[in-house]
């Protein structure tokens, strides 16, 4: 799992980071099924959590409460290794949780791009939730084409970005970019759960889709 290192929305000063649910739901789905999960980030070190994804203790969904109370996992996200330290091909899958922070650092980090390219070329699974698909946009196949070209793909939609009022803040619109790269973008209504798999690619639309992506990942891993 590659998470964001970015804690600010561009030059606005507004806090952002990893969306807690989008790590917690797939992390525990995978870990509870016996999958060994390695965490990494572009810069290494602490992973910022978007404050908008955390409520006071006792008011969060149970999986987020579990995440907040998990001292071992909290220690891991406070001291992530750099994505550049790993070869993506050494893993069965590369998974990108979202949060707006991803939009600024995942696409421009050479270590992230290399991890995805190596994993894709080695026929490994590539998965993302929501803005985590920002980790896909600079990765290329061995033939130079985008890894999303001609594949069904999904992520936080342009309509959802407009609904949260950040269409002028993010460096690019994720749905638009995935379409420009040749992806066959498919989505559903705002905040509705939706995930699709096409070959090696598993992508989900929003925080509500985290469990669907995790389920698809577990099925795909089992089939392999």
C-alpha atoms as a PDB file:
ATOM      1  CA  UNK A   1       0.000   0.000   0.000  1.00  0.00           C
ATOM      2  CA  UNK A   2       1.420   3.365  -1.070  1.00  0.00           C
ATOM      3  CA  UNK A   3      -0.022   6.319   0.861  1.00  0.00           C
ATOM      4  CA  UNK A   4       0.441  10.058   0.439  1.00  0.00           C
ATOM      5  CA  UNK A   5       3.108  12.130   2.195  1.00  0.00           C
ATOM      6  CA  UNK A   6       1.383  15.402   1.349  1.00  0.00           C
ATOM      7  CA  UNK A   7      -0.371  17.346   4.127  1.00  0.00           C
ATOM      8  CA  UNK A   8      -1.422  20.528   2.279  1.00  0.00           C
ATOM      9  CA  UNK A   9      -3.729  21.330  -0.619  1.00  0.00           C
ATOM     10  CA  UNK A  10      -1.304  23.073  -2.941  1.00  0.00           C
ATOM     11  CA  UNK A  11      -0.567  26.629  -1.829  1.00  0.00           C
ATOM     12  CA  UNK A  12      -3.919  27.096  -0.060  1.00  0.00           C
ATOM     13  CA  UNK A  13      -2.573  26.048   3.350  1.00  0.00           C
ATOM     14  CA  UNK A  14      -5.622  23.852   3.858  1.00  0.00           C
ATOM     15  CA  UNK A  15      -4.809  20.513   5.522  1.00  0.00           C
ATOM     16  CA  UNK A  16      -5.249  17.266   3.626  1.00  0.00           C
ATOM     17  CA  UNK A  17      -3.582  13.864   3.560  1.00  0.00           C
ATOM     18  CA  UNK A  18      -4.703  10.247   3.626  1.00  0.00           C
ATOM     19  CA  UNK A  19      -8.447   9.566   4.024  1.00  0.00           C
ATOM     20  CA  UNK A  20      -8.547   7.273   7.066  1.00  0.00           C
ATOM     21  CA  UNK A  21     -11.379   5.027   5.892  1.00  0.00           C
ATOM     22  CA  UNK A  22      -9.661   4.356   2.570  1.00  0.00           C
ATOM     23  CA  UNK A  23      -6.671   2.862   4.343  1.00  0.00           C
ATOM     24  CA  UNK A  24      -8.477   1.218   7.268  1.00  0.00           C
ATOM     25  CA  UNK A  25     -11.153  -0.679   5.330  1.00  0.00           C
ATOM     26  CA  UNK A  26      -8.883  -2.387   2.770  1.00  0.00           C
ATOM     27  CA  UNK A  27      -5.977  -2.766   5.214  1.00  0.00           C
ATOM     28  CA  UNK A  28      -8.011  -4.777   7.701  1.00  0.00           C
ATOM     29  CA  UNK A  29      -9.869  -6.706   4.983  1.00  0.00           C
ATOM     30  CA  UNK A  30      -6.519  -7.838   3.600  1.00  0.00           C
ATOM     31  CA  UNK A  31      -4.691  -8.303   6.903  1.00  0.00           C
ATOM     32  CA  UNK A  32      -7.573 -10.236   8.481  1.00  0.00           C
ATOM     33  CA  UNK A  33      -7.502 -12.562   5.455  1.00  0.00           C
ATOM     34  CA  UNK A  34      -3.832 -13.283   6.076  1.00  0.00           C
ATOM     35  CA  UNK A  35      -2.352 -10.965   3.467  1.00  0.00           C
ATOM     36  CA  UNK A  36       0.996  -9.440   4.430  1.00  0.00           C
ATOM     37  CA  UNK A  37       0.758  -5.673   3.889  1.00  0.00           C
ATOM     38  CA  UNK A  38       3.754  -3.375   3.449  1.00  0.00           C
ATOM     39  CA  UNK A  39       3.198   0.384   3.767  1.00  0.00           C
ATOM     40  CA  UNK A  40       5.219   2.997   1.882  1.00  0.00           C
ATOM     41  CA  UNK A  41       4.946   6.640   0.819  1.00  0.00           C
ATOM     42  CA  UNK A  42       6.669   9.018  -1.611  1.00  0.00           C
ATOM     43  CA  UNK A  43       8.728  10.895   0.997  1.00  0.00           C
ATOM     44  CA  UNK A  44       8.878   8.279   3.744  1.00  0.00           C
ATOM     45  CA  UNK A  45       8.289   9.153   7.388  1.00  0.00           C
ATOM     46  CA  UNK A  46       4.901  10.116   8.808  1.00  0.00           C
ATOM     47  CA  UNK A  47       1.732   9.889   6.744  1.00  0.00           C
ATOM     48  CA  UNK A  48      -0.620  12.835   7.338  1.00  0.00           C
ATOM     49  CA  UNK A  49      -4.251  11.931   7.990  1.00  0.00           C
ATOM     50  CA  UNK A  50      -6.869  14.260   6.537  1.00  0.00           C
ATOM     51  CA  UNK A  51      -8.569  15.779   9.614  1.00  0.00           C
ATOM     52  CA  UNK A  52     -11.861  15.672   7.744  1.00  0.00           C
ATOM     53  CA  UNK A  53     -11.745  11.873   7.823  1.00  0.00           C
ATOM     54  CA  UNK A  54     -11.490  11.594  11.607  1.00  0.00           C
ATOM     55  CA  UNK A  55     -14.192  12.381  14.160  1.00  0.00           C
ATOM     56  CA  UNK A  56     -13.786  12.454  17.944  1.00  0.00           C
ATOM     57  CA  UNK A  57     -13.173   9.039  19.500  1.00  0.00           C
ATOM     58  CA  UNK A  58     -16.311   6.954  19.639  1.00  0.00           C
ATOM     59  CA  UNK A  59     -18.011   8.767  16.743  1.00  0.00           C
ATOM     60  CA  UNK A  60     -16.264   7.057  13.834  1.00  0.00           C
ATOM     61  CA  UNK A  61     -17.229   3.925  11.921  1.00  0.00           C
ATOM     62  CA  UNK A  62     -16.000   0.832  13.783  1.00  0.00           C
ATOM     63  CA  UNK A  63     -13.199   0.177  11.298  1.00  0.00           C
ATOM     64  CA  UNK A  64     -11.861   3.724  11.752  1.00  0.00           C
ATOM     65  CA  UNK A  65     -12.105   3.330  15.538  1.00  0.00           C
ATOM     66  CA  UNK A  66     -10.073   0.139  15.178  1.00  0.00           C
ATOM     67  CA  UNK A  67      -7.526   1.994  13.076  1.00  0.00           C
ATOM     68  CA  UNK A  68      -7.184   4.799  15.651  1.00  0.00           C
ATOM     69  CA  UNK A  69      -6.768   2.310  18.505  1.00  0.00           C
ATOM     70  CA  UNK A  70      -4.269   0.105  16.628  1.00  0.00           C
ATOM     71  CA  UNK A  71      -0.943   1.175  18.141  1.00  0.00           C
ATOM     72  CA  UNK A  72       1.089  -1.068  15.848  1.00  0.00           C
ATOM     73  CA  UNK A  73      -0.503   0.313  12.681  1.00  0.00           C
ATOM     74  CA  UNK A  74      -0.284   3.886  13.964  1.00  0.00           C
ATOM     75  CA  UNK A  75       3.440   3.356  14.518  1.00  0.00           C
ATOM     76  CA  UNK A  76       3.785   2.073  10.970  1.00  0.00           C
ATOM     77  CA  UNK A  77       2.063   5.044   9.359  1.00  0.00           C
ATOM     78  CA  UNK A  78       4.182   7.377  11.501  1.00  0.00           C
ATOM     79  CA  UNK A  79       7.371   5.935  10.004  1.00  0.00           C
ATOM     80  CA  UNK A  80       6.740   4.701   6.468  1.00  0.00           C
ATOM     81  CA  UNK A  81       9.647   3.720   4.213  1.00  0.00           C
ATOM     82  CA  UNK A  82       9.957   5.398   0.816  1.00  0.00           C
ATOM     83  CA  UNK A  83       8.225   3.806  -2.150  1.00  0.00           C
ATOM     84  CA  UNK A  84      11.514   4.111  -4.040  1.00  0.00           C
ATOM     85  CA  UNK A  85      13.068   1.554  -1.662  1.00  0.00           C
ATOM     86  CA  UNK A  86      10.923  -1.222  -3.138  1.00  0.00           C
ATOM     87  CA  UNK A  87      10.560  -2.956  -6.479  1.00  0.00           C
ATOM     88  CA  UNK A  88       6.865  -3.087  -7.303  1.00  0.00           C
ATOM     89  CA  UNK A  89       7.374  -6.422  -9.042  1.00  0.00           C
ATOM     90  CA  UNK A  90       8.267  -8.088  -5.719  1.00  0.00           C
ATOM     91  CA  UNK A  91       4.668  -7.771  -4.494  1.00  0.00           C
ATOM     92  CA  UNK A  92       1.467  -9.521  -5.580  1.00  0.00           C
ATOM     93  CA  UNK A  93      -0.283  -6.152  -5.756  1.00  0.00           C
ATOM     94  CA  UNK A  94       0.200  -2.419  -5.358  1.00  0.00           C
ATOM     95  CA  UNK A  95      -2.691  -0.635  -3.617  1.00  0.00           C
ATOM     96  CA  UNK A  96      -3.314   3.127  -3.425  1.00  0.00           C
ATOM     97  CA  UNK A  97      -5.660   4.429  -0.710  1.00  0.00           C
ATOM     98  CA  UNK A  98      -6.923   7.927  -1.420  1.00  0.00           C
ATOM     99  CA  UNK A  99      -7.348  11.295   0.187  1.00  0.00           C
ATOM    100  CA  UNK A 100      -6.830  14.602  -1.599  1.00  0.00           C
ATOM    101  CA  UNK A 101      -3.168  14.635  -0.556  1.00  0.00           C
ATOM    102  CA  UNK A 102      -2.422  12.012  -3.203  1.00  0.00           C
ATOM    103  CA  UNK A 103      -3.166  14.459  -6.011  1.00  0.00           C
ATOM    104  CA  UNK A 104      -0.029  16.475  -5.335  1.00  0.00           C
ATOM    105  CA  UNK A 105       2.628  13.862  -4.639  1.00  0.00           C
ATOM    106  CA  UNK A 106       1.775  10.474  -6.134  1.00  0.00           C
ATOM    107  CA  UNK A 107       1.856  11.606  -9.796  1.00  0.00           C
ATOM    108  CA  UNK A 108       5.232  13.351  -9.530  1.00  0.00           C
ATOM    109  CA  UNK A 109       7.173  10.856  -7.424  1.00  0.00           C
ATOM    110  CA  UNK A 110       9.581   8.770  -9.493  1.00  0.00           C
ATOM    111  CA  UNK A 111       9.613   5.986  -6.901  1.00  0.00           C
ATOM    112  CA  UNK A 112       5.834   5.642  -7.064  1.00  0.00           C
ATOM    113  CA  UNK A 113       5.786   5.661 -10.861  1.00  0.00           C
ATOM    114  CA  UNK A 114       8.539   3.065 -11.027  1.00  0.00           C
ATOM    115  CA  UNK A 115       6.773   0.808  -8.508  1.00  0.00           C
ATOM    116  CA  UNK A 116       3.583   0.843 -10.575  1.00  0.00           C
ATOM    117  CA  UNK A 117       5.370   0.344 -13.880  1.00  0.00           C
ATOM    118  CA  UNK A 118       7.405  -2.565 -12.525  1.00  0.00           C
ATOM    119  CA  UNK A 119       4.327  -4.193 -10.989  1.00  0.00           C
ATOM    120  CA  UNK A 120       2.266  -3.747 -14.141  1.00  0.00           C
ATOM    121  CA  UNK A 121       4.985  -5.142 -16.402  1.00  0.00           C
ATOM    122  CA  UNK A 122       5.273  -8.159 -14.083  1.00  0.00           C
ATOM    123  CA  UNK A 123       1.501  -8.808 -14.424  1.00  0.00           C
ATOM    124  CA  UNK A 124       0.809  -7.924 -10.783  1.00  0.00           C
ATOM    125  CA  UNK A 125      -2.444  -6.341  -9.563  1.00  0.00           C
ATOM    126  CA  UNK A 126      -2.775  -2.557  -9.321  1.00  0.00           C
ATOM    127  CA  UNK A 127      -5.600  -1.166  -7.179  1.00  0.00           C
ATOM    128  CA  UNK A 128      -6.794   2.244  -6.007  1.00  0.00           C
ATOM    129  CA  UNK A 129      -9.621   3.871  -4.087  1.00  0.00           C
ATOM    130  CA  UNK A 130     -10.925   7.359  -4.842  1.00  0.00           C
ATOM    131  CA  UNK A 131      -8.045   9.861  -5.325  1.00  0.00           C
ATOM    132  CA  UNK A 132      -5.590   6.988  -4.990  1.00  0.00           C
ATOM    133  CA  UNK A 133      -5.932   6.635  -8.761  1.00  0.00           C
ATOM    134  CA  UNK A 134      -3.603   9.660  -8.931  1.00  0.00           C
ATOM    135  CA  UNK A 135      -0.896   7.033  -8.448  1.00  0.00           C
ATOM    136  CA  UNK A 136      -1.753   5.600 -11.877  1.00  0.00           C
ATOM    137  CA  UNK A 137      -1.593   8.657 -14.092  1.00  0.00           C
ATOM    138  CA  UNK A 138       2.138   8.826 -14.831  1.00  0.00           C
ATOM    139  CA  UNK A 139       2.832   5.083 -15.059  1.00  0.00           C
ATOM    140  CA  UNK A 140       3.528   3.663 -18.494  1.00  0.00           C
ATOM    141  CA  UNK A 141       3.479   0.212 -19.994  1.00  0.00           C
ATOM    142  CA  UNK A 142       6.656  -1.146 -21.567  1.00  0.00           C
ATOM    143  CA  UNK A 143       5.322   0.096 -24.943  1.00  0.00           C
ATOM    144  CA  UNK A 144       5.074   3.665 -23.612  1.00  0.00           C
ATOM    145  CA  UNK A 145       1.291   3.804 -23.382  1.00  0.00           C
ATOM    146  CA  UNK A 146      -0.476   4.716 -20.148  1.00  0.00           C
ATOM    147  CA  UNK A 147      -1.262   1.688 -18.002  1.00  0.00           C
ATOM    148  CA  UNK A 148      -4.946   2.711 -18.033  1.00  0.00           C
ATOM    149  CA  UNK A 149      -5.265   2.923 -21.821  1.00  0.00           C
ATOM    150  CA  UNK A 150      -8.204   0.894 -23.122  1.00  0.00           C
ATOM    151  CA  UNK A 151      -8.960  -0.460 -19.630  1.00  0.00           C
ATOM    152  CA  UNK A 152     -12.145   0.167 -17.649  1.00  0.00           C
ATOM    153  CA  UNK A 153     -11.132   2.502 -14.849  1.00  0.00           C
ATOM    154  CA  UNK A 154     -12.727   4.500 -12.066  1.00  0.00           C
ATOM    155  CA  UNK A 155     -11.826   7.092  -9.439  1.00  0.00           C
ATOM    156  CA  UNK A 156     -13.207  10.192  -7.739  1.00  0.00           C
ATOM    157  CA  UNK A 157     -15.462  11.699 -10.395  1.00  0.00           C
ATOM    158  CA  UNK A 158     -15.409  15.253 -11.705  1.00  0.00           C
ATOM    159  CA  UNK A 159     -18.965  15.655 -10.390  1.00  0.00           C
ATOM    160  CA  UNK A 160     -17.840  14.667  -6.892  1.00  0.00           C
ATOM    161  CA  UNK A 161     -14.883  17.069  -7.065  1.00  0.00           C
ATOM    162  CA  UNK A 162     -17.253  19.893  -7.981  1.00  0.00           C
ATOM    163  CA  UNK A 163     -19.628  18.827  -5.192  1.00  0.00           C
ATOM    164  CA  UNK A 164     -16.874  19.243  -2.580  1.00  0.00           C
ATOM    165  CA  UNK A 165     -15.846  22.585  -4.101  1.00  0.00           C
ATOM    166  CA  UNK A 166     -12.244  21.655  -4.880  1.00  0.00           C
ATOM    167  CA  UNK A 167     -12.296  21.612  -8.672  1.00  0.00           C
ATOM    168  CA  UNK A 168     -10.249  24.838  -8.744  1.00  0.00           C
ATOM    169  CA  UNK A 169      -7.844  23.636  -6.013  1.00  0.00           C
ATOM    170  CA  UNK A 170      -6.692  20.219  -7.208  1.00  0.00           C
ATOM    171  CA  UNK A 171      -3.843  20.234  -9.757  1.00  0.00           C
ATOM    172  CA  UNK A 172      -6.026  18.320 -12.226  1.00  0.00           C
ATOM    173  CA  UNK A 173      -9.415  16.641 -12.383  1.00  0.00           C
ATOM    174  CA  UNK A 174      -8.874  12.931 -11.886  1.00  0.00           C
ATOM    175  CA  UNK A 175     -11.704  11.611 -14.072  1.00  0.00           C
ATOM    176  CA  UNK A 176     -10.740  13.961 -16.889  1.00  0.00           C
ATOM    177  CA  UNK A 177      -7.087  12.922 -16.701  1.00  0.00           C
ATOM    178  CA  UNK A 178      -7.900   9.207 -16.726  1.00  0.00           C
ATOM    179  CA  UNK A 179     -10.059   9.759 -19.811  1.00  0.00           C
ATOM    180  CA  UNK A 180      -7.311  11.778 -21.503  1.00  0.00           C
ATOM    181  CA  UNK A 181      -4.908   8.883 -20.928  1.00  0.00           C
ATOM    182  CA  UNK A 182      -7.226   6.555 -22.820  1.00  0.00           C
ATOM    183  CA  UNK A 183      -8.945   4.926 -19.861  1.00  0.00           C
ATOM    184  CA  UNK A 184     -12.539   3.816 -20.334  1.00  0.00           C
ATOM    185  CA  UNK A 185     -13.885   5.687 -17.316  1.00  0.00           C
ATOM    186  CA  UNK A 186     -17.021   4.282 -15.707  1.00  0.00           C
ATOM    187  CA  UNK A 187     -18.672   5.678 -12.608  1.00  0.00           C
ATOM    188  CA  UNK A 188     -21.914   6.039 -10.705  1.00  0.00           C
ATOM    189  CA  UNK A 189     -23.722   8.737  -8.716  1.00  0.00           C
ATOM    190  CA  UNK A 190     -22.000  10.898  -6.124  1.00  0.00           C
ATOM    191  CA  UNK A 191     -21.020   9.016  -2.949  1.00  0.00           C
ATOM    192  CA  UNK A 192     -22.407   5.708  -4.208  1.00  0.00           C
ATOM    193  CA  UNK A 193     -20.254   2.559  -3.823  1.00  0.00           C
ATOM    194  CA  UNK A 194     -18.710   1.501  -7.130  1.00  0.00           C
ATOM    195  CA  UNK A 195     -15.668  -0.506  -8.142  1.00  0.00           C
ATOM    196  CA  UNK A 196     -14.565  -2.272 -11.290  1.00  0.00           C
ATOM    197  CA  UNK A 197     -11.875  -4.722 -12.276  1.00  0.00           C
ATOM    198  CA  UNK A 198     -10.379  -4.932 -15.743  1.00  0.00           C
ATOM    199  CA  UNK A 199      -7.452  -7.303 -16.009  1.00  0.00           C
ATOM    200  CA  UNK A 200      -4.772  -6.235 -13.553  1.00  0.00           C
ATOM    201  CA  UNK A 201      -6.560  -3.000 -12.641  1.00  0.00           C
ATOM    202  CA  UNK A 202      -9.022  -2.666  -9.731  1.00  0.00           C
ATOM    203  CA  UNK A 203     -10.381   0.824  -9.071  1.00  0.00           C
ATOM    204  CA  UNK A 204     -13.047   2.309  -6.777  1.00  0.00           C
ATOM    205  CA  UNK A 205     -14.788   5.671  -6.878  1.00  0.00           C
ATOM    206  CA  UNK A 206     -14.938   7.159  -3.376  1.00  0.00           C
ATOM    207  CA  UNK A 207     -14.564   6.322   0.344  1.00  0.00           C
ATOM    208  CA  UNK A 208     -17.829   4.392   0.178  1.00  0.00           C
ATOM    209  CA  UNK A 209     -16.190   2.057  -2.366  1.00  0.00           C
ATOM    210  CA  UNK A 210     -13.246   0.990  -0.190  1.00  0.00           C
ATOM    211  CA  UNK A 211     -14.809  -2.333   0.804  1.00  0.00           C
ATOM    212  CA  UNK A 212     -15.678  -3.174  -2.803  1.00  0.00           C
ATOM    213  CA  UNK A 213     -12.099  -2.653  -3.926  1.00  0.00           C
ATOM    214  CA  UNK A 214     -10.857  -4.778  -1.036  1.00  0.00           C
ATOM    215  CA  UNK A 215     -13.298  -7.561  -1.967  1.00  0.00           C
ATOM    216  CA  UNK A 216     -12.180  -7.486  -5.600  1.00  0.00           C
ATOM    217  CA  UNK A 217      -8.558  -7.562  -4.495  1.00  0.00           C
ATOM    218  CA  UNK A 218      -9.112 -10.592  -2.256  1.00  0.00           C
ATOM    219  CA  UNK A 219     -10.939 -12.439  -5.038  1.00  0.00           C
ATOM    220  CA  UNK A 220      -8.186 -11.625  -7.507  1.00  0.00           C
ATOM    221  CA  UNK A 221      -5.440 -12.710  -5.102  1.00  0.00           C
ATOM    222  CA  UNK A 222      -7.274 -15.963  -4.345  1.00  0.00           C
ATOM    223  CA  UNK A 223      -7.662 -16.696  -8.051  1.00  0.00           C
ATOM    224  CA  UNK A 224      -3.905 -16.367  -8.465  1.00  0.00           C
END
